[in-house]
XYZ file of N, CA and C in Angstrom:
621
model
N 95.634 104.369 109.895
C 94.367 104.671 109.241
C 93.621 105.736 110.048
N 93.050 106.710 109.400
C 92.151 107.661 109.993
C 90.955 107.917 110.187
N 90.451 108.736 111.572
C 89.261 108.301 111.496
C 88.332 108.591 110.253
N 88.812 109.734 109.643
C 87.815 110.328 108.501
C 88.393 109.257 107.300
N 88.942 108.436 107.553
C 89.224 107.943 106.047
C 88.240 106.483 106.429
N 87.997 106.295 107.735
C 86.888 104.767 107.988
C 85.661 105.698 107.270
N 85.150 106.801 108.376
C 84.110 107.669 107.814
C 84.234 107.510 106.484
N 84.742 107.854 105.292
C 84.580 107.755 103.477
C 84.675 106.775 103.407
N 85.200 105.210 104.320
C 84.740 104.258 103.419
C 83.353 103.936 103.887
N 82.786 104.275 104.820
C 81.169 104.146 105.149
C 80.219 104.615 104.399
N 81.200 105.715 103.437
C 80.204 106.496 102.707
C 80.113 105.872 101.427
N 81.481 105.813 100.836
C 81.537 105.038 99.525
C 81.212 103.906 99.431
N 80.890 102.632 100.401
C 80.437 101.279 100.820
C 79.208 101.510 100.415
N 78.507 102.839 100.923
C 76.768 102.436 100.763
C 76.188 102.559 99.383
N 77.308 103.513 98.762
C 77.198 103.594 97.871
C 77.159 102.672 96.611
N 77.614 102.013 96.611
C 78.152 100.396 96.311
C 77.614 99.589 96.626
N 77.064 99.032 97.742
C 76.353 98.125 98.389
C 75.037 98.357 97.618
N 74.687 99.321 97.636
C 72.844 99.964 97.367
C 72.871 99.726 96.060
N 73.746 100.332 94.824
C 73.828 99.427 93.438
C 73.657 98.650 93.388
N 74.273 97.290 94.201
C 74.358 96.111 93.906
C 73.206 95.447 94.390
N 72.648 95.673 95.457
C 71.646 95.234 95.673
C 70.531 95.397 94.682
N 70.692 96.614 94.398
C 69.118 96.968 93.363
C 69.379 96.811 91.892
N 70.710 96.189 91.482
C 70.971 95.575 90.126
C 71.484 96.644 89.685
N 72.238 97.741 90.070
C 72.831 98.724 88.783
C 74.261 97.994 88.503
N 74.782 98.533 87.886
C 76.170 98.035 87.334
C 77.164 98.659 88.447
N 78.037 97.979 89.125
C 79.095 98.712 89.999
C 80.524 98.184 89.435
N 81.083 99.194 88.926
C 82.322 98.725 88.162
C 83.324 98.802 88.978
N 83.323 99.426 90.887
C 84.401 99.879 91.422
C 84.375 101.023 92.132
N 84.972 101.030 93.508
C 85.127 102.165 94.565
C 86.188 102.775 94.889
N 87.043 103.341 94.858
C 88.190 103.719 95.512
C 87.971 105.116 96.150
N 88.739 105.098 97.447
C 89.311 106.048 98.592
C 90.355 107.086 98.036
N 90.076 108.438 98.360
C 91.090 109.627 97.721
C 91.392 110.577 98.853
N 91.998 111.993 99.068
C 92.243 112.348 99.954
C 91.129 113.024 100.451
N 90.209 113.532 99.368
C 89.096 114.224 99.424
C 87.842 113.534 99.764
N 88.217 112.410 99.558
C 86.939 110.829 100.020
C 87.055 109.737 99.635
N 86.129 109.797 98.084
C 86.329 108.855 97.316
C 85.546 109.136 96.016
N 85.730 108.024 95.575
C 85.080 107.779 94.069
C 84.131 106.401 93.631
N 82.954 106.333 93.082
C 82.260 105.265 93.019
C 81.922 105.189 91.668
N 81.967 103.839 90.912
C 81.741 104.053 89.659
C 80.763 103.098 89.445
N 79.354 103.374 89.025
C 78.076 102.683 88.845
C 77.233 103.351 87.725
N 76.467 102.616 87.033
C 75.595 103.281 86.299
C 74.157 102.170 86.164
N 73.041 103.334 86.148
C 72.063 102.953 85.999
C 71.004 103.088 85.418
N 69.419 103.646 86.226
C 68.737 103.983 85.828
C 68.652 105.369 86.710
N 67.624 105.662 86.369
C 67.831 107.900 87.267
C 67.713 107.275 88.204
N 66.504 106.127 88.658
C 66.083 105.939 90.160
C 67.111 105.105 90.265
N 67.639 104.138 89.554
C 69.037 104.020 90.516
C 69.759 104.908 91.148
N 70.145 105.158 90.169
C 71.481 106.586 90.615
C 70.861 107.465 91.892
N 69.913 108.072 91.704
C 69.095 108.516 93.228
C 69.240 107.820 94.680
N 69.041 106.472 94.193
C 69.320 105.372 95.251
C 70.846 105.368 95.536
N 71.926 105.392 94.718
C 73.121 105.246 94.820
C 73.603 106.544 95.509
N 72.792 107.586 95.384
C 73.411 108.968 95.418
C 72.874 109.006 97.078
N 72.279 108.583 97.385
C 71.500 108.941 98.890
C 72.105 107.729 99.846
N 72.753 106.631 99.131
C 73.028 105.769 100.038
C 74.315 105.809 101.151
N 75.423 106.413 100.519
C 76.665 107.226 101.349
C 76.112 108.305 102.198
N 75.405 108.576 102.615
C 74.992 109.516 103.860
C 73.759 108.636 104.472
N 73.070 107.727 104.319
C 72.468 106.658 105.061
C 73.617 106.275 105.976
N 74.420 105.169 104.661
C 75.030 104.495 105.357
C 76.197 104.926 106.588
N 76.628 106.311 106.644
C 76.837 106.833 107.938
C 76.347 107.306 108.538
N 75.111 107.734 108.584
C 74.108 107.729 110.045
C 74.049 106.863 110.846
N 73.887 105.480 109.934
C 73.945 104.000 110.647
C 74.928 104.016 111.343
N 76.144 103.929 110.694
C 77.079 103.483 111.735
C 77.891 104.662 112.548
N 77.735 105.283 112.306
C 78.746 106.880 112.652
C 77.563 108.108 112.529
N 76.327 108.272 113.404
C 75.220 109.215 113.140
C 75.677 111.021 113.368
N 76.785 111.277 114.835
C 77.537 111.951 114.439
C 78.438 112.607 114.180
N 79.094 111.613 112.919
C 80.323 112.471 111.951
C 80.442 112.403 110.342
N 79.137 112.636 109.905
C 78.890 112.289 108.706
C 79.664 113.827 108.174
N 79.889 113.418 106.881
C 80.546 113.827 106.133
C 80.241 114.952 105.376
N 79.672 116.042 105.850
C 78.382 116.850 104.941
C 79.036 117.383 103.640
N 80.564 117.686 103.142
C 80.792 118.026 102.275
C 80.441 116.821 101.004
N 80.895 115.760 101.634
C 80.244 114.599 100.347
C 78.753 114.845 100.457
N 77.986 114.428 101.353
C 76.408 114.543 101.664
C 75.898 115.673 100.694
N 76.169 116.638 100.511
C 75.662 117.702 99.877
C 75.754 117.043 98.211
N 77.069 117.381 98.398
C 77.037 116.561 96.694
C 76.015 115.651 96.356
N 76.230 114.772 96.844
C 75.112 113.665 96.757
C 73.834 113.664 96.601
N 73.746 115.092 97.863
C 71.992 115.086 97.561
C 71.857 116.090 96.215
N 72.662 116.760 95.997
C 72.512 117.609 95.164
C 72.164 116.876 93.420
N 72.979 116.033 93.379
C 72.602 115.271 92.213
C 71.679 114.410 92.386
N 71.093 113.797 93.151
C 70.028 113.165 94.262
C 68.303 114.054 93.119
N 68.877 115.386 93.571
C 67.631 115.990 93.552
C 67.595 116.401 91.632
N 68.515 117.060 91.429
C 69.010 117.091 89.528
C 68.263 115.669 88.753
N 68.619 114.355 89.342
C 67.989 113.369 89.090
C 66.836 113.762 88.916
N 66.236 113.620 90.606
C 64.472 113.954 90.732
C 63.907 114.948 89.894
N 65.026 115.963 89.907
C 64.181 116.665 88.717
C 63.545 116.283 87.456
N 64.776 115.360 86.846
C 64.933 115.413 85.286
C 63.790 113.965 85.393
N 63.611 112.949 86.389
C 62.816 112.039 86.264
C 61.205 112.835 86.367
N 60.926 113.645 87.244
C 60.003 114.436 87.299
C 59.161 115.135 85.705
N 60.006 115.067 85.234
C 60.412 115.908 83.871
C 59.726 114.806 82.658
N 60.221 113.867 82.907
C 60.112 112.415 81.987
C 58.543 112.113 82.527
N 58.590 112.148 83.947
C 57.252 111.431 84.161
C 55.824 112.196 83.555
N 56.240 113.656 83.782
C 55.514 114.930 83.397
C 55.386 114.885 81.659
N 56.063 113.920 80.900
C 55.882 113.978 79.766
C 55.562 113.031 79.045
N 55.492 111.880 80.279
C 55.018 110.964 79.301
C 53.657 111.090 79.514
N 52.918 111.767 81.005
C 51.796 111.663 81.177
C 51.050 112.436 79.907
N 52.051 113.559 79.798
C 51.220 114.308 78.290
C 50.839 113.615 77.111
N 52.061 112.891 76.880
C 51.959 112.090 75.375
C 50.911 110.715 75.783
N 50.533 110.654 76.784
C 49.667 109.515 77.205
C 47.782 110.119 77.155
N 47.592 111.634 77.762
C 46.803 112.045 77.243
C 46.273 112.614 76.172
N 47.542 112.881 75.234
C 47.183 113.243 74.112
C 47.157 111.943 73.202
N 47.188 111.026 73.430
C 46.852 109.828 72.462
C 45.505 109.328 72.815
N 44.666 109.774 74.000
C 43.627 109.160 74.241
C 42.895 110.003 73.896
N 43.176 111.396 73.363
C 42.237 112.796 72.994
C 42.599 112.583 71.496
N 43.458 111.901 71.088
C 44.029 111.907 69.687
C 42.949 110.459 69.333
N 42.438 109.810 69.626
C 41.622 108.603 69.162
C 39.911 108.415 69.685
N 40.051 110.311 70.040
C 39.079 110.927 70.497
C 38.275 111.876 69.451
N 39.007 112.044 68.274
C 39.083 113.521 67.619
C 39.020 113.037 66.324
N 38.545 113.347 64.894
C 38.211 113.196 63.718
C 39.861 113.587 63.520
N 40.625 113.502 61.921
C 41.811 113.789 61.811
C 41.734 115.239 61.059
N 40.512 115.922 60.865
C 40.641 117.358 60.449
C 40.544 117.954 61.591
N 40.221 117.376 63.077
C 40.407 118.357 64.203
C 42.001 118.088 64.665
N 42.356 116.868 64.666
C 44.071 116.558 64.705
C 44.623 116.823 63.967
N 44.817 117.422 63.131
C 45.588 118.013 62.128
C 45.552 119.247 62.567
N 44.478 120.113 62.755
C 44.538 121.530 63.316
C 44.623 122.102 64.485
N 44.600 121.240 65.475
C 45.633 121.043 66.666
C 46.644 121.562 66.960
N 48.260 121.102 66.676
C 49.270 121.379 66.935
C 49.192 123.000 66.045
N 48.859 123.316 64.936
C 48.959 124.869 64.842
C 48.241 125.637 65.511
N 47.167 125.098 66.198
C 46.555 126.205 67.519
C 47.387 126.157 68.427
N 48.156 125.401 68.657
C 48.942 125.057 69.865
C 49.732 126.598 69.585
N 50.716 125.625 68.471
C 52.019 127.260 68.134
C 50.446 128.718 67.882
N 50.082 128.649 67.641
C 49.095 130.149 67.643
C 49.193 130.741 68.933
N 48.506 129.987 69.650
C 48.711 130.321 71.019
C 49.482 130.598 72.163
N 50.608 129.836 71.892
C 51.817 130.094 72.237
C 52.691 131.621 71.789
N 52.215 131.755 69.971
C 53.066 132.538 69.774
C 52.195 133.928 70.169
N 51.002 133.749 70.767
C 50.677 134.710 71.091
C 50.592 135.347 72.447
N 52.011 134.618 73.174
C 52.081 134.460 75.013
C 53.141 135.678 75.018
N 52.901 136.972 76.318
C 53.900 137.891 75.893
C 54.918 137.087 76.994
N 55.952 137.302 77.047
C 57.892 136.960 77.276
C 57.396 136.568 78.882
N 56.231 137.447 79.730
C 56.310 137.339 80.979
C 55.468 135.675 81.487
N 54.447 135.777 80.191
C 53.421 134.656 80.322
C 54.184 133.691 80.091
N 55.278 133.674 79.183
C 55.860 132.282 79.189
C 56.923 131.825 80.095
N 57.446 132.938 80.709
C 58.207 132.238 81.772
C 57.242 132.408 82.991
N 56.439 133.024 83.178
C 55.583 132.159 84.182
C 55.606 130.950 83.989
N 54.844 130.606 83.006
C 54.135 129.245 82.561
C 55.725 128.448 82.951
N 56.762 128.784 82.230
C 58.013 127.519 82.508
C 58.216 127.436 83.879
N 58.420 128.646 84.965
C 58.452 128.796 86.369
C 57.817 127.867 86.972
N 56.003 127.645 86.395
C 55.444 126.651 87.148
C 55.590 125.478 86.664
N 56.219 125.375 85.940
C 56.720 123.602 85.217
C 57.640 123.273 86.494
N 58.612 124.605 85.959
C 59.836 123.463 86.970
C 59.456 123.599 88.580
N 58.458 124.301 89.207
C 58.189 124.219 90.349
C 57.275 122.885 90.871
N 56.729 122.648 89.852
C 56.052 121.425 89.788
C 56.843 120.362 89.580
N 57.685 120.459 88.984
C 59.049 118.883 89.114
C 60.010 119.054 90.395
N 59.977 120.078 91.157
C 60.895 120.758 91.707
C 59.973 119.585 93.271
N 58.674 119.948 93.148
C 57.746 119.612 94.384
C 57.989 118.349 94.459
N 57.851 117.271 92.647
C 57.793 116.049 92.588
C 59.252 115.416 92.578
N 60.530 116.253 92.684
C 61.738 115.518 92.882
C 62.042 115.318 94.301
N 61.263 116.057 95.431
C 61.542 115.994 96.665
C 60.911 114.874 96.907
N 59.398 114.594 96.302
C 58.812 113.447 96.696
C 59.801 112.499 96.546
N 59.971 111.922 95.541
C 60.722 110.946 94.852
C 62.009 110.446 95.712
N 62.928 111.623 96.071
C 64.419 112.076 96.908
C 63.750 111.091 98.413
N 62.517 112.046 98.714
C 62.147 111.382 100.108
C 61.623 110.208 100.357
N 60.824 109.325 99.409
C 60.570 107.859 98.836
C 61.880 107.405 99.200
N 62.550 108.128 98.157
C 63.825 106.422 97.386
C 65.255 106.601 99.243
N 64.968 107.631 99.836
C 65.929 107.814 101.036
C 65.483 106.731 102.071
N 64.266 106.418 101.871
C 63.323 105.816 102.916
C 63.681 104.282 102.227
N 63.747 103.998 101.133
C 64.134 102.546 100.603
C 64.994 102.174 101.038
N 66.445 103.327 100.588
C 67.606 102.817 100.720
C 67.803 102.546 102.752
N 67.084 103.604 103.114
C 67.878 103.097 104.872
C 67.290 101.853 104.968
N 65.841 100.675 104.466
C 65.349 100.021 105.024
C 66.329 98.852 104.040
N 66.851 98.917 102.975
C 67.182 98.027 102.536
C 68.891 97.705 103.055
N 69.447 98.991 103.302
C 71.144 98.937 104.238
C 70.775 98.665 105.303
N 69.732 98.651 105.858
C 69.772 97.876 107.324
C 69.434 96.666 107.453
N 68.829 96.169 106.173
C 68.768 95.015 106.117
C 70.020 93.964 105.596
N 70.814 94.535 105.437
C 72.212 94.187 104.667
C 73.296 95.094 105.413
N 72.856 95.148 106.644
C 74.147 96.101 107.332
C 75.540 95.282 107.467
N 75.504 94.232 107.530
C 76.904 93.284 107.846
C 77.388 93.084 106.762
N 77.075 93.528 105.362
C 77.245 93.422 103.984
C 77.741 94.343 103.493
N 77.696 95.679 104.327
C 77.704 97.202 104.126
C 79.022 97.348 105.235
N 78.948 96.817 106.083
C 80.280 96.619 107.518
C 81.717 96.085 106.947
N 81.327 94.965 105.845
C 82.452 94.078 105.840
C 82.987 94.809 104.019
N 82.545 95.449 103.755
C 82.660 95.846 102.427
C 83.333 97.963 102.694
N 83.133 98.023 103.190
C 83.628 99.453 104.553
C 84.870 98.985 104.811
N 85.080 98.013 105.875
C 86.540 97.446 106.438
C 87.142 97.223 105.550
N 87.063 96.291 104.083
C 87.949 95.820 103.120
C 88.529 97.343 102.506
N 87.603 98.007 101.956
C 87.492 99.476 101.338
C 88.454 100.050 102.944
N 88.347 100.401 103.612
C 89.186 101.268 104.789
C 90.697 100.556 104.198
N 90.914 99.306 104.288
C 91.800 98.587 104.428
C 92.593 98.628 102.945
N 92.375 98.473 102.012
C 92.835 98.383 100.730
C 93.261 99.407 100.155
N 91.917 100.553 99.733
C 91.946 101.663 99.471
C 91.137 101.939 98.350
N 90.411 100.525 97.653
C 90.237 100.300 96.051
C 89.439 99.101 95.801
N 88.441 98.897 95.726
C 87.864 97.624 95.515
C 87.243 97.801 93.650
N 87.361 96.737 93.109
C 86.433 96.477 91.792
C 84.897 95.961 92.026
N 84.245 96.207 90.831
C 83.121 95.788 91.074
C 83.054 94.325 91.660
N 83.768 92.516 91.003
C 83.774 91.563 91.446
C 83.961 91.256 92.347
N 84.827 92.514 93.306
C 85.494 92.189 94.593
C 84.586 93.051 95.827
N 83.717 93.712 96.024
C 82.571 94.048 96.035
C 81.650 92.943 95.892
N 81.129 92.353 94.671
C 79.728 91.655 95.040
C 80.838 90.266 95.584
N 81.503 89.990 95.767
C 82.503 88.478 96.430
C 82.186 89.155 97.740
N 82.743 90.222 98.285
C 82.421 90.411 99.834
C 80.992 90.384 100.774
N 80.078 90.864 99.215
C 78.435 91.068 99.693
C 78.424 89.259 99.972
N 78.710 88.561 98.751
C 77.959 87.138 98.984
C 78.885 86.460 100.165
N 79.935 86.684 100.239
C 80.615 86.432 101.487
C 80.024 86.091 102.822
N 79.662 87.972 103.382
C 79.232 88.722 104.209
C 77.637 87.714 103.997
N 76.629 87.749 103.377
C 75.808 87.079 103.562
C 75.514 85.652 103.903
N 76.147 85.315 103.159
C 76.655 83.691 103.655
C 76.636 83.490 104.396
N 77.872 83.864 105.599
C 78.103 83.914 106.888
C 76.911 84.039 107.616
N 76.400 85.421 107.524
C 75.236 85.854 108.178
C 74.525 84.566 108.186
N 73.708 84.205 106.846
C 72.986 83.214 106.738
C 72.923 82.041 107.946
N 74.512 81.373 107.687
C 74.969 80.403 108.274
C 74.425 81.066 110.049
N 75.013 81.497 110.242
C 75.131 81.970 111.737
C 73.281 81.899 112.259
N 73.179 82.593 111.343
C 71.222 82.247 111.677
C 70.900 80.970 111.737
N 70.876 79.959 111.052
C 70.585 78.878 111.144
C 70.836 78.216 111.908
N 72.259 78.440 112.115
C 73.203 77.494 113.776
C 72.152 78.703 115.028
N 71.716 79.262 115.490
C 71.444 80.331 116.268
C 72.505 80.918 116.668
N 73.765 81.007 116.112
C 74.812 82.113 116.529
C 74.905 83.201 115.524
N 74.830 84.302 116.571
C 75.065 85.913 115.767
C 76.261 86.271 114.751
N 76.337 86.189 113.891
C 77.247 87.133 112.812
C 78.059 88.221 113.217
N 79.360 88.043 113.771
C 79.966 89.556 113.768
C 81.172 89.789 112.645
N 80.401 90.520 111.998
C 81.496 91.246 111.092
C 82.522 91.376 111.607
């Protein structure tokens, strides 16, 4: 076994581990020559969480030989997420103020509304409107970093709180090559168990 192939299962473990903890669906991990593969689905802020948790989880244990060609990936869709949630949040706030200006307004001023809208619009020359889009997406662009830098800060406090869960689910994954989702959350409740136990007796847990 190699060292870079323990390294990808540290990465693909956190990945996995961090789903399961926060309820997304984890159908399965497997190890490839290039790393690996994780198969989960969620919500955006899941997936954010899932996407940031394979470069946590080797800082923790391996701070440095992390993996930056996976890491990049990761954050890269990490942030695509943040965007597109940025995007959602940015629109519902609209449709949230326009219903409180909409029960604000007689229905001959709401009715003539949305065609001032297009009036105005259609009267924006080519430069005004990609300004105007420029500062949209710079403004989701500001609020996906927030979000990226939030949910990075969750996931290290919640894998360190479940590090022997994240250890013993790494070793099986190093060792196998392939875990399913059932065989995964069997190692988490395993791995906790133990832990548990060991606390109670006052003896330490070693993975």
């Amino acid at each position: 076994m190699s060292y870079s192939s323990v390294i990808a299962a540290l990465h693909e473990a956190g990945h996995v581990v961090e789903g399961a903890l926060i309820g997304a669906d984890v159908n399965g991990v497997t190890l490839h020559a290039d790393g690996g593969l994780t198969r989960t689905s969620g919500t955006a802020s899941m997936q954010i969480r899932i996407s940031l948790a394979g470069h946590v989880a080797e800082t923790m244990f391996a701070p440095g030989e992390v993996d930056v060609r996976c890491s990049r990936v990761d954050y890269e869709k990490a942030y695509t997420l943040g965007i597109q949630l940025a995007r959602h949040e940015a629109h519902d706030a609209l449709d949230r103020e326009q219903a409180v200006n909409c029960g604000k307004r007689n229905r001959s001023k709401e009715s003539a509304r949305p065609a001032a809208k297009l009036s105005a619009v259609a009267a924006m020359s080519e430069q005004e409107i990609a300004e105007g889009i420029a500062r949209l997406v710079q403004t989701w662009t500001v609020r996906a970093e927030v979000l990226v830098n939030e949910a990075e800060i969750e996931v290290r406090a919640l894998l360190s709180a479940n590090r022997t869960a994240l250890f013993v689910v790494a070793r099986a994954l190093s060792i196998f090559g392939s875990l399913d989702g059932p065989q995964v959350r069997g190692l988490m409740r395993g791995a906790l168990q133990s832990e548990d136990e060991s606390r109670r007796s006052g003896r330490r847990y070693y993975a």
